[in-house]
GROMACS .gro file of C-alpha atoms in nm:
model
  299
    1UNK     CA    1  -4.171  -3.201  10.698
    2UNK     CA    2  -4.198  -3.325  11.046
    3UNK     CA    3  -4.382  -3.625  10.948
    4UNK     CA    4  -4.103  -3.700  10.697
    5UNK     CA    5  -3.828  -3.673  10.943
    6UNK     CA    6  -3.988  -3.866  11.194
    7UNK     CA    7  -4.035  -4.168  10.918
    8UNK     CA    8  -3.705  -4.167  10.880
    9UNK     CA    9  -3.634  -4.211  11.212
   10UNK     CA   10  -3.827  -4.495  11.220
   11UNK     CA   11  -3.653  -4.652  10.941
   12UNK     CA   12  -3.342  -4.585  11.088
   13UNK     CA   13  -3.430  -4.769  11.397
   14UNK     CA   14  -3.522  -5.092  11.210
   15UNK     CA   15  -3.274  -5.084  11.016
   16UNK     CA   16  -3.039  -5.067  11.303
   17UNK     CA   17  -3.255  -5.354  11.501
   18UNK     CA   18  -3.201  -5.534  11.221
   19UNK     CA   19  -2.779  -5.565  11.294
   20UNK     CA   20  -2.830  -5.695  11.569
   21UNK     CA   21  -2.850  -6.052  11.753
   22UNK     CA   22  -3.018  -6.193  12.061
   23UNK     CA   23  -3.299  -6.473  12.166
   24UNK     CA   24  -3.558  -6.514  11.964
   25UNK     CA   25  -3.881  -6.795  11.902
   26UNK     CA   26  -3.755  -7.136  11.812
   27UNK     CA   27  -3.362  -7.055  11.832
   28UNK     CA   28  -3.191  -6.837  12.064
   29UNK     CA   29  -2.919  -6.761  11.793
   30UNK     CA   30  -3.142  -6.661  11.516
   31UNK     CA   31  -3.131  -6.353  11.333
   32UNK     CA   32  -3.481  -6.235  11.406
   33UNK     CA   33  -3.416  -6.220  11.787
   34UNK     CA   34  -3.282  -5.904  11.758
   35UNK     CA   35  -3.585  -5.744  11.595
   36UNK     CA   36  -3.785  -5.566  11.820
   37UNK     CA   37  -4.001  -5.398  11.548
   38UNK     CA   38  -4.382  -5.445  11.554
   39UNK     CA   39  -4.683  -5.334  11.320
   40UNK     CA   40  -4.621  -5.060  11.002
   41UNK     CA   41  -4.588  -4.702  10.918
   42UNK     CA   42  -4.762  -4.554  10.632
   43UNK     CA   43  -4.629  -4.217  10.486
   44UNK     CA   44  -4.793  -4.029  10.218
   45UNK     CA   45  -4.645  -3.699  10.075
   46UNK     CA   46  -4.952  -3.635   9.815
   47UNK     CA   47  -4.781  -3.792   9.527
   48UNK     CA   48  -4.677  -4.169   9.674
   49UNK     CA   49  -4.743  -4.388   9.944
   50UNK     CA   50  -4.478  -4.555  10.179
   51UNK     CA   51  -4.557  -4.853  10.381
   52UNK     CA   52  -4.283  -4.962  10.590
   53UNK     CA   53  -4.395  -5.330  10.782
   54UNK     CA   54  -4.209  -5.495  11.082
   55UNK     CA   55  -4.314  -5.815  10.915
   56UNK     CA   56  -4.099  -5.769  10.607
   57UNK     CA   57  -3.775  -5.781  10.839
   58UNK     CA   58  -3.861  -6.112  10.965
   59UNK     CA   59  -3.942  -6.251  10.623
   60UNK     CA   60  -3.551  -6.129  10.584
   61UNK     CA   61  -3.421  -6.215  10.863
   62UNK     CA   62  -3.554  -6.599  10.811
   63UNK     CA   63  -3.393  -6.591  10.448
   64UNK     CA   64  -3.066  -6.500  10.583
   65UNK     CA   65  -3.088  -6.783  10.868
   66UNK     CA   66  -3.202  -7.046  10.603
   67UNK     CA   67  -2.865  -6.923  10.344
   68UNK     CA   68  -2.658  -6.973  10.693
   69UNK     CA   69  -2.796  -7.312  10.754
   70UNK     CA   70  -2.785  -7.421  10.373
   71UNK     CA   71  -2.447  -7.295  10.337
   72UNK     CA   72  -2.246  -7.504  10.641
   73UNK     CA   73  -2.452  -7.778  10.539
   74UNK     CA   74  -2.306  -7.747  10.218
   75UNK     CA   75  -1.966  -7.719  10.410
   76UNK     CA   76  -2.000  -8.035  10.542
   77UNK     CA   77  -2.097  -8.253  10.190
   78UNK     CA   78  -1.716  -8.084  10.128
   79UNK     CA   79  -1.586  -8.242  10.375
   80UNK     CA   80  -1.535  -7.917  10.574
   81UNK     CA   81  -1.768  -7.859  10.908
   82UNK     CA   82  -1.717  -7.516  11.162
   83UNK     CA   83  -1.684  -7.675  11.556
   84UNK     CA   84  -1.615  -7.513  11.850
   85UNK     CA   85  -1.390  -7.774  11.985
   86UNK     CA   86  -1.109  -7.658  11.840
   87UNK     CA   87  -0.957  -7.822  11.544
   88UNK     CA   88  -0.722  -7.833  11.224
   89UNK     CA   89  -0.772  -7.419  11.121
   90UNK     CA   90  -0.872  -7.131  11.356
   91UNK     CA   91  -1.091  -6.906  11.180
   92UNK     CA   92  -0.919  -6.554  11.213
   93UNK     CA   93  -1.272  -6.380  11.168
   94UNK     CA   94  -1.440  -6.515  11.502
   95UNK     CA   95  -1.274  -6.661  11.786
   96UNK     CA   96  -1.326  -6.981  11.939
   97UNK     CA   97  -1.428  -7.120  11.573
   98UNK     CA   98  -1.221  -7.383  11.411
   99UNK     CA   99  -1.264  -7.584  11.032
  100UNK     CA  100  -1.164  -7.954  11.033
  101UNK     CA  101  -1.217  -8.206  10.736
  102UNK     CA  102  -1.323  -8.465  11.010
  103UNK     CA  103  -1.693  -8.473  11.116
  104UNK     CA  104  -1.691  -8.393  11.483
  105UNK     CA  105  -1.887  -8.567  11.713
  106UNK     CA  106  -2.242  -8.500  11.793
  107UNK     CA  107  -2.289  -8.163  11.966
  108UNK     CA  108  -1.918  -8.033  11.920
  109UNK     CA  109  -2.063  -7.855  11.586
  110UNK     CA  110  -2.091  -7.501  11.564
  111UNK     CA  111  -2.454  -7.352  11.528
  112UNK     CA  112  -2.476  -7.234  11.185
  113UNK     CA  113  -2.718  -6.948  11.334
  114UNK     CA  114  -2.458  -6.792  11.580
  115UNK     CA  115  -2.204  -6.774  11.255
  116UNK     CA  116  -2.139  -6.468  11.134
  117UNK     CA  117  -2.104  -6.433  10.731
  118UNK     CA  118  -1.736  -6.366  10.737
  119UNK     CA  119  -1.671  -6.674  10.893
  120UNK     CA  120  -1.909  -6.919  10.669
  121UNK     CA  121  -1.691  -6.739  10.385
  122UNK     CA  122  -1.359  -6.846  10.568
  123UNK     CA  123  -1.512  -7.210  10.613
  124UNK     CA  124  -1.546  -7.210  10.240
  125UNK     CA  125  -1.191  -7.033  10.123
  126UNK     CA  126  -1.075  -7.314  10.430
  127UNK     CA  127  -1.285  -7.600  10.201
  128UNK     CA  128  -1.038  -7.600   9.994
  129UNK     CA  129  -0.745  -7.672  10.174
  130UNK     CA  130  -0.584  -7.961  10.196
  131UNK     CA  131  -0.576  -8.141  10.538
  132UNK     CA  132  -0.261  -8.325  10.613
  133UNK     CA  133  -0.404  -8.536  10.866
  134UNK     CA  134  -0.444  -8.899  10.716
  135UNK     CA  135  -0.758  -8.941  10.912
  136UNK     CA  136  -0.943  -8.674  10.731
  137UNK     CA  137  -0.921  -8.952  10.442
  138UNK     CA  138  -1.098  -9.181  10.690
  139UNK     CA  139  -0.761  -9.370  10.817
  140UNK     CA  140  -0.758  -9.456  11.161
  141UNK     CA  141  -0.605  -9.193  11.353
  142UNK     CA  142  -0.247  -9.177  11.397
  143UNK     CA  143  -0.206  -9.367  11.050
  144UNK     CA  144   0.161  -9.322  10.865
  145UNK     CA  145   0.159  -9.342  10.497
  146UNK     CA  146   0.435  -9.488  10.292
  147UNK     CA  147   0.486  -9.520   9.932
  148UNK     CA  148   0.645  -9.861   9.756
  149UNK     CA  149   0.865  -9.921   9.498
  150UNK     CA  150   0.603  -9.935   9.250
  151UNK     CA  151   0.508  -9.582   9.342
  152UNK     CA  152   0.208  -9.661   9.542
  153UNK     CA  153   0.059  -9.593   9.856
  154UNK     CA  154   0.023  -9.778  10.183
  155UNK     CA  155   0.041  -9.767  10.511
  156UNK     CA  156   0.298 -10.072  10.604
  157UNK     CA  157   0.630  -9.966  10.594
  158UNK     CA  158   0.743 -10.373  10.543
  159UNK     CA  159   0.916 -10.430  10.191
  160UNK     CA  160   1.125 -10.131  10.213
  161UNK     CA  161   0.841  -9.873  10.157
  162UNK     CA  162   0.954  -9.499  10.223
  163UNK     CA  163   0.758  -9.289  10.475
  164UNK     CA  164   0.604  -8.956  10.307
  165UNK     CA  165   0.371  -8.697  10.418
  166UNK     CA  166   0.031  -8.539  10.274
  167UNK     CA  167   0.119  -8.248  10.068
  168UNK     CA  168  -0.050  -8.059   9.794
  169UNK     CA  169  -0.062  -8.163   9.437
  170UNK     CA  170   0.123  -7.985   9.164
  171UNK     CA  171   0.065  -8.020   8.769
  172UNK     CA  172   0.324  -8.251   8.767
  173UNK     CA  173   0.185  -8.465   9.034
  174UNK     CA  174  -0.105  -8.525   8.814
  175UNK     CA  175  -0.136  -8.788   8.527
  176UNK     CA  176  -0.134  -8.591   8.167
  177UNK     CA  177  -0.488  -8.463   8.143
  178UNK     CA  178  -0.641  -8.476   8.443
  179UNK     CA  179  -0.750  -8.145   8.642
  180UNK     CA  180  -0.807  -8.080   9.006
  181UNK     CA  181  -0.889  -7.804   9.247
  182UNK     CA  182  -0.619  -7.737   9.496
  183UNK     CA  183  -0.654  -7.471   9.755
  184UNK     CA  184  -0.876  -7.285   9.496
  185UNK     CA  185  -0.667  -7.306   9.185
  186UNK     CA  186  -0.778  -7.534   8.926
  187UNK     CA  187  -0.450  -7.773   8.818
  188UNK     CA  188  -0.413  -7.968   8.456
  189UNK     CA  189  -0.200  -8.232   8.512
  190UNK     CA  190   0.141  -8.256   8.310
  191UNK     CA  191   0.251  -8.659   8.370
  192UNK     CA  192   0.546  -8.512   8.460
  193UNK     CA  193   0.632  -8.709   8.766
  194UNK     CA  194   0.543  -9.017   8.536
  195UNK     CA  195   0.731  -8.915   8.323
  196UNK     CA  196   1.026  -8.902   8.535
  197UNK     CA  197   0.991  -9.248   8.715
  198UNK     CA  198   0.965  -9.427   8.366
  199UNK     CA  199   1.275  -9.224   8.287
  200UNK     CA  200   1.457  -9.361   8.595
  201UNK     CA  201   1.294  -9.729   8.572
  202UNK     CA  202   1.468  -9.697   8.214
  203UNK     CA  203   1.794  -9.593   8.299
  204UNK     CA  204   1.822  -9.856   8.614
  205UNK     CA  205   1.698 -10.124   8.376
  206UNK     CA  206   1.979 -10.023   8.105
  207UNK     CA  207   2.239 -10.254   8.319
  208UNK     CA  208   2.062 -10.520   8.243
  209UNK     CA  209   2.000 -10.535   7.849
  210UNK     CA  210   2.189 -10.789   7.760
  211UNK     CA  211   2.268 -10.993   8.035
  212UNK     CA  212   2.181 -11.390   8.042
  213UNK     CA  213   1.886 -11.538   8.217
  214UNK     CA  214   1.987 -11.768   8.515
  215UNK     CA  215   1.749 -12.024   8.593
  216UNK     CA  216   1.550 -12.007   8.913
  217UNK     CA  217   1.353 -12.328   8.867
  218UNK     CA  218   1.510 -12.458   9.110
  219UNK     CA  219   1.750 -12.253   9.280
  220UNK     CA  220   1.955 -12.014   9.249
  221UNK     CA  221   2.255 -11.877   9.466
  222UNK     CA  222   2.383 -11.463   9.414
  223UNK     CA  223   2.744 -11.519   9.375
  224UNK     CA  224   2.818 -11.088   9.414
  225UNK     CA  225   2.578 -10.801   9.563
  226UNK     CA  226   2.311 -10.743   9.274
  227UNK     CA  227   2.160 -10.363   9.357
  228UNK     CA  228   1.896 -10.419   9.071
  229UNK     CA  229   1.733 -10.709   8.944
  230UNK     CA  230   1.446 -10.858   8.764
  231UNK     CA  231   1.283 -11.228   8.773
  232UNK     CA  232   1.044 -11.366   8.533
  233UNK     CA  233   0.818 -11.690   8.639
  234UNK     CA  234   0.560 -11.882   8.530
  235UNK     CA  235   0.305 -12.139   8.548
  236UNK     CA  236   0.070 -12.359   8.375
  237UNK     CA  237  -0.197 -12.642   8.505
  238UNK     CA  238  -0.152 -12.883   8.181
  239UNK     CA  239  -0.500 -12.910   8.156
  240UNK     CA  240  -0.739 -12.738   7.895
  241UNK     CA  241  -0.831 -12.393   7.916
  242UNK     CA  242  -1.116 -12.278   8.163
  243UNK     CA  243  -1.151 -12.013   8.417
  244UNK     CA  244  -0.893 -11.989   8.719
  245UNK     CA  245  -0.756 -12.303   8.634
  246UNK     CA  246  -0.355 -12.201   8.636
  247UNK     CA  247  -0.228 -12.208   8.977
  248UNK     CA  248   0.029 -11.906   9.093
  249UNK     CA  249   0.383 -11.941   9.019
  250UNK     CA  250   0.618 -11.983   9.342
  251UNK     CA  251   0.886 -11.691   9.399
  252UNK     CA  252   1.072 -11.644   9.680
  253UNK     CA  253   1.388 -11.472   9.815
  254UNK     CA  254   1.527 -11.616  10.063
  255UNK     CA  255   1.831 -11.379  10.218
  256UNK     CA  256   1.878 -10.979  10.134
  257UNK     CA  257   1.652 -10.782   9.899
  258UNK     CA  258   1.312 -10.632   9.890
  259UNK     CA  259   1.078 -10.702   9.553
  260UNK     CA  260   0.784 -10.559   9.393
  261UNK     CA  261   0.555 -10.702   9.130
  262UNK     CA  262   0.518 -10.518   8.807
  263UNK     CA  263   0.348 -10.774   8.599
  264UNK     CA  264   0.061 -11.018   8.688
  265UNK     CA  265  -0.102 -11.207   8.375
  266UNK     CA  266  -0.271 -11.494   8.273
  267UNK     CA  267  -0.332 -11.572   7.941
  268UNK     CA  268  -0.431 -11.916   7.724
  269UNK     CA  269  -0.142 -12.088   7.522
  270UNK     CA  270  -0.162 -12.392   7.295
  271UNK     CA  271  -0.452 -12.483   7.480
  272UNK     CA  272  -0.301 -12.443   7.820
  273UNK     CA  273  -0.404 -12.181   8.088
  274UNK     CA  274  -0.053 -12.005   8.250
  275UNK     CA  275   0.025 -11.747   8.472
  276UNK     CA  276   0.301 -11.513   8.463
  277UNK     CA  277   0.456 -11.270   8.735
  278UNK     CA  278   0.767 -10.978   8.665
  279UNK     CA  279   0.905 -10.882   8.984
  280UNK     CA  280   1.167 -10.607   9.023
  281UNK     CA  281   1.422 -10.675   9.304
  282UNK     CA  282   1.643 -10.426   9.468
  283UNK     CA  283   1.967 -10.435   9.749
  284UNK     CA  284   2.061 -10.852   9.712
  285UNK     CA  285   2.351 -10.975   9.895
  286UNK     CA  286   2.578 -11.257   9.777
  287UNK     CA  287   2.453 -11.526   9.919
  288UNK     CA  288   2.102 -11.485   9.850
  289UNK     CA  289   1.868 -11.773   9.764
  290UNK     CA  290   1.593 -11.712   9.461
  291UNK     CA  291   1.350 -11.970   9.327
  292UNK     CA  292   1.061 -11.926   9.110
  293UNK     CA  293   0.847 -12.158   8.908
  294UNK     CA  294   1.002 -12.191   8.537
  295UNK     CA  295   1.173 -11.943   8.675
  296UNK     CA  296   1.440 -11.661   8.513
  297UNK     CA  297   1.646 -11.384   8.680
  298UNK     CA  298   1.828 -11.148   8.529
  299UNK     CA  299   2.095 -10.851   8.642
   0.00000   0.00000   0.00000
């Protein structure tokens, strides 16, 4: 009986050892630093043996450094790394430990051996978060994002684009079909924001079914403020068909208005190589100048 209690005493005492963290060969922050256990004990009661062997804790104790290591480096092919130098997302498990989406620089990185598992399983919920910092998309920093007419992005604000922040996507952000994780829920896309700038593109261009086609060859003068317009030109080289042959066609608005292209073709006709451009103008003043090459404007 004494020799039974006193074994598990023993195992009570490496087991606790084993909790523990200090300096040990190779890395100071390993896990096996803290084991102070040596040799074996060997128990026998008459009916089974019991070996319990010091060496069996390391063996441990390097598989749960190695998962540490493997895991943040996983964390950082996501896009997500664990620094000390303060960042984007405290992590409320350990203090002094911060997720960002931007590599830090060299050295500023936590060591993945002084982590404790609660906070490698923050850094992973944290993964999937979306930053709103445009240089965790590999802008320059300080970048401002704007969104044209034609609903895309950029980061000029010239030709009347509107400023707009990162935020997280919805189902309806997303084109019919597609899927996405977002802060760990998986999204199927709707079209429904498509959906709804079609609509709108629709019911601004209802104003001008109908309405005759001025010619912008040459020139053309805005006799009232237009709020919504659309010009058609084109161009063809008069020569046979062959590759990039067609030169551009010429717009230009000179006066009020910002434009955006919506179409940009070139196709073969008759023989003839021609190039055509749509462009969808918004906000002209009377008074405003438009030319285009076999050019027609409509509002």
């Amino acid at each position: 009986m004494r020799k039974k209690f006193l074994s598990i005493l023993a195992i009570l005492a490496i087991t606790v050892s084993v909790s523990m963290v200090a300096v040990a060969e190779g890395n100071p922050s390993s896990t096996k630093a803290m084991l102070h256990s040596t040799g074996s004990i060997r128990y026998s009661d008459g009916t089974g043996n019991v070996v319990i062997d010091a060496a069996d804790l390391y063996t441990l104790a390097d598989q749960l450094d190695l998962f540490k290591v493997r895991a943040v480096k996983q964390l950082g092919i996501m896009r997500t790394y664990l620094t000390r130098s303060g960042g984007d997302v405290a992590m409320t498990s350990a203090d002094g430990i911060y997720a960002v989406h931007q590599k830090p620089n060299a050295g500023e990185e936590a060591d993945p051996l002084s982590l404790d598992f609660a906070t490698i399983l923050e850094g992973i919920a944290v993964s999937q978060s979306i930053p709103t910092d445009p240089a965790a998309y590999g802008l320059p920093a300080g970048s401002k994002l704007y969104k044209k007419a034609d609903g895309t992005l950029t980061t000029s604000s010239s030709d009347g684009a509107e400023p707009i922040s990162i935020q997280p996507a919805a189902a309806g952000n997303l084109s019919a079909g597609t899927a996405a994780w977002v802060n760990g829920q998986p999204l199927l896309g709707t079209g429904a924001d498509v959906a709804k700038a079609l609509k709108e593109t629709a019911d601004n261009a209802g104003g001008i079914d109908g309405s005759p086609g001025y010619s912008i060859s040459s020139e053309y003068t805005l006799t009232e403020d237009v709020p919504l317009a659309i010009a058609y030109v084109s161009t063809d080289t008069h020569t046979k068909s062959g590759p990039s042959l067609a030169r551009d066609p010429i717009f230009t608005v000179n006066g009020s208005g910002k434009y955006t292209e919506l179409i940009r073709k070139g196709y073969s006709k008759g023989g003839y190589d021609v190039r055509i451009r749509v462009y969808l103008i918004r906000n002209l003043s009377a008074g405003t100048v438009i030319k285009g090459t076999n050019g027609l404007l409509f509002y």
